[in-house]
PDB file of C-alpha atoms in Angstrom:
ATOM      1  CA  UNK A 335      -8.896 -11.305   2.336  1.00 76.00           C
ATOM      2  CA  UNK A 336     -10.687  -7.774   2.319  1.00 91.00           C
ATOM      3  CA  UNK A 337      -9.272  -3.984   2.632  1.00 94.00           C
ATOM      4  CA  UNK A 338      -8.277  -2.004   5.910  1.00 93.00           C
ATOM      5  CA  UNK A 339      -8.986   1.722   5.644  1.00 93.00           C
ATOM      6  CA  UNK A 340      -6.600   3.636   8.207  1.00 90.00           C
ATOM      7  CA  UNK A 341      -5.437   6.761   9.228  1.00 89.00           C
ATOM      8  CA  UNK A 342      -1.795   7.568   7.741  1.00 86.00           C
ATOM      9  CA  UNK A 343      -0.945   9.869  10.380  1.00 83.00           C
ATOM     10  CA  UNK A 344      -1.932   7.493  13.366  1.00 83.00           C
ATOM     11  CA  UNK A 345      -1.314   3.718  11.674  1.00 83.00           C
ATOM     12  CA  UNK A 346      -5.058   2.930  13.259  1.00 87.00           C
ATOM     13  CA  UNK A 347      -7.608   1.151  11.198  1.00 90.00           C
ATOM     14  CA  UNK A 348     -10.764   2.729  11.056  1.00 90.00           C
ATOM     15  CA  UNK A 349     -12.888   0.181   8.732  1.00 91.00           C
ATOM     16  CA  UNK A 350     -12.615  -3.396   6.961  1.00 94.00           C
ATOM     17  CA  UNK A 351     -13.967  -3.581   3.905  1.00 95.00           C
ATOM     18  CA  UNK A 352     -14.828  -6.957   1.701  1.00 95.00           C
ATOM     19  CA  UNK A 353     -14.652  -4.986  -1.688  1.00 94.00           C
ATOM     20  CA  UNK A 354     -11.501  -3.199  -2.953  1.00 93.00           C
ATOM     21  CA  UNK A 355     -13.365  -0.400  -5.206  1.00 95.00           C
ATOM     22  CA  UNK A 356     -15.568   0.010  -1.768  1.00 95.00           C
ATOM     23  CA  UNK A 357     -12.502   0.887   0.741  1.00 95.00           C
ATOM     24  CA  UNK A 358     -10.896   3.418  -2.302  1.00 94.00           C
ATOM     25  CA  UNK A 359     -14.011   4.894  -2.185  1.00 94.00           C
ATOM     26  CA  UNK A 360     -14.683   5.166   1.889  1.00 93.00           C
ATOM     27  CA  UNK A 361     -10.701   6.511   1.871  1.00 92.00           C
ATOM     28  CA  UNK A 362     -11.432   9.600  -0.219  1.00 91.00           C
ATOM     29  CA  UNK A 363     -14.420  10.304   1.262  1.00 90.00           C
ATOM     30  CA  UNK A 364     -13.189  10.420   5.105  1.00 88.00           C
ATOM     31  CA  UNK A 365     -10.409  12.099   3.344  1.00 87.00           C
ATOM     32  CA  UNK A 366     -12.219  14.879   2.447  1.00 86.00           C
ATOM     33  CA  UNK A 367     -14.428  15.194   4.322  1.00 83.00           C
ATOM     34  CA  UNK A 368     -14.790  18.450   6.003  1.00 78.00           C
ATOM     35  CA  UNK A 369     -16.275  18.070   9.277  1.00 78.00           C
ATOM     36  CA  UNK A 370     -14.215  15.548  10.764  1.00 72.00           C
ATOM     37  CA  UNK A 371     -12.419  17.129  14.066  1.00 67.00           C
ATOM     38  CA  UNK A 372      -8.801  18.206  14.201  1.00 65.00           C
ATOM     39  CA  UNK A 373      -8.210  15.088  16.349  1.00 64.00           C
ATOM     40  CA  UNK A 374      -9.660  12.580  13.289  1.00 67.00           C
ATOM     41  CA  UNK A 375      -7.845  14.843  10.584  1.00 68.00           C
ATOM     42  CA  UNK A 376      -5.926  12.971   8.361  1.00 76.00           C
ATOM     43  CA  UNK A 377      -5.162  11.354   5.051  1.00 87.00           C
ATOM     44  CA  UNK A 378      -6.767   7.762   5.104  1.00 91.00           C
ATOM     45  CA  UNK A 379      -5.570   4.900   2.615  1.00 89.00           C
ATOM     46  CA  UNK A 380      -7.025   1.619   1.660  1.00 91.00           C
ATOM     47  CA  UNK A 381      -4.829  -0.854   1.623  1.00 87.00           C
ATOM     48  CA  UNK A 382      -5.078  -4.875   1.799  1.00 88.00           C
ATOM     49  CA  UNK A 383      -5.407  -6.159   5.415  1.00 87.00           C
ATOM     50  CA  UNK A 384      -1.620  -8.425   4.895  1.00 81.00           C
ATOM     51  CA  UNK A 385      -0.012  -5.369   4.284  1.00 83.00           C
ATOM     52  CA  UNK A 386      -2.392  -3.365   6.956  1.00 86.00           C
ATOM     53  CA  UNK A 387       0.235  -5.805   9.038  1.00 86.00           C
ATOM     54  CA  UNK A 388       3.059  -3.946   8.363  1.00 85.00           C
ATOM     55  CA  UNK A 389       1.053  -1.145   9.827  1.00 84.00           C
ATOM     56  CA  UNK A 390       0.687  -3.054  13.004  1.00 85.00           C
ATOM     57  CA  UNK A 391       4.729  -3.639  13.263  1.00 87.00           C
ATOM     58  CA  UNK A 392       5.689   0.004  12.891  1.00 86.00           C
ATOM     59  CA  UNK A 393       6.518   0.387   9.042  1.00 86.00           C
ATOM     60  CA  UNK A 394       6.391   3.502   7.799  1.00 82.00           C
ATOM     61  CA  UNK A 395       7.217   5.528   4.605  1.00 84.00           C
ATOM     62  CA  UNK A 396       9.326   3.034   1.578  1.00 90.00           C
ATOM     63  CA  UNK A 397      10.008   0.224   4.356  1.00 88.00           C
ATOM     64  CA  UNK A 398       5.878   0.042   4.400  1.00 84.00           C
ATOM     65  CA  UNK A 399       5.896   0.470   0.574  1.00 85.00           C
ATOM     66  CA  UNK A 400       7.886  -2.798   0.438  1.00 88.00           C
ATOM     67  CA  UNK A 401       5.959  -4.819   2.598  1.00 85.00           C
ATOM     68  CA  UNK A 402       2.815  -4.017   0.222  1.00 82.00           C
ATOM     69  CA  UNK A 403       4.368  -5.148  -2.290  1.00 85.00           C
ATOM     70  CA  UNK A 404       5.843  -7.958  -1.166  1.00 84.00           C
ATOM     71  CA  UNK A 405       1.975  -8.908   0.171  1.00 76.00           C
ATOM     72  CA  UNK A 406       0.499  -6.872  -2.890  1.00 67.00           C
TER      73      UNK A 406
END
């Protein structure tokens, strides 16, 4: 199972990652980075793809909280 780094603001993945430590690190880098365009703005997360599914079915906020840690 790998790690789905998405857009918070949207729900849509941007990357898959094999490695855990890999998708934390891709996260805070598109994150911060500054010359992403107003339209790709956003906090990204990395979270596991089973609870990137939760994503998919509209979860938001401590609903989406529980699914990851129900798949966690």
């Amino acid at each position: 199972m790998g790690w789905i780094v998405y857009n918070t603001a949207s729900g849509r993945a941007e990357r898959y990652y094999k490695l855990e430590r890999t998708a934390k690190q891709q996260a805070t880098r598109m994150t911060r980075d500054p010359f992403r365009s107003k339209w790709e703005a956003g906090e990204f997360r990395a979270i596991p793809y089973a609870a990137y599914e939760g994503v998919l079915m509209g979860l938001r906020g401590d609903n989406l909280k529980y699914w990851t840690w129900l798949k966690g």
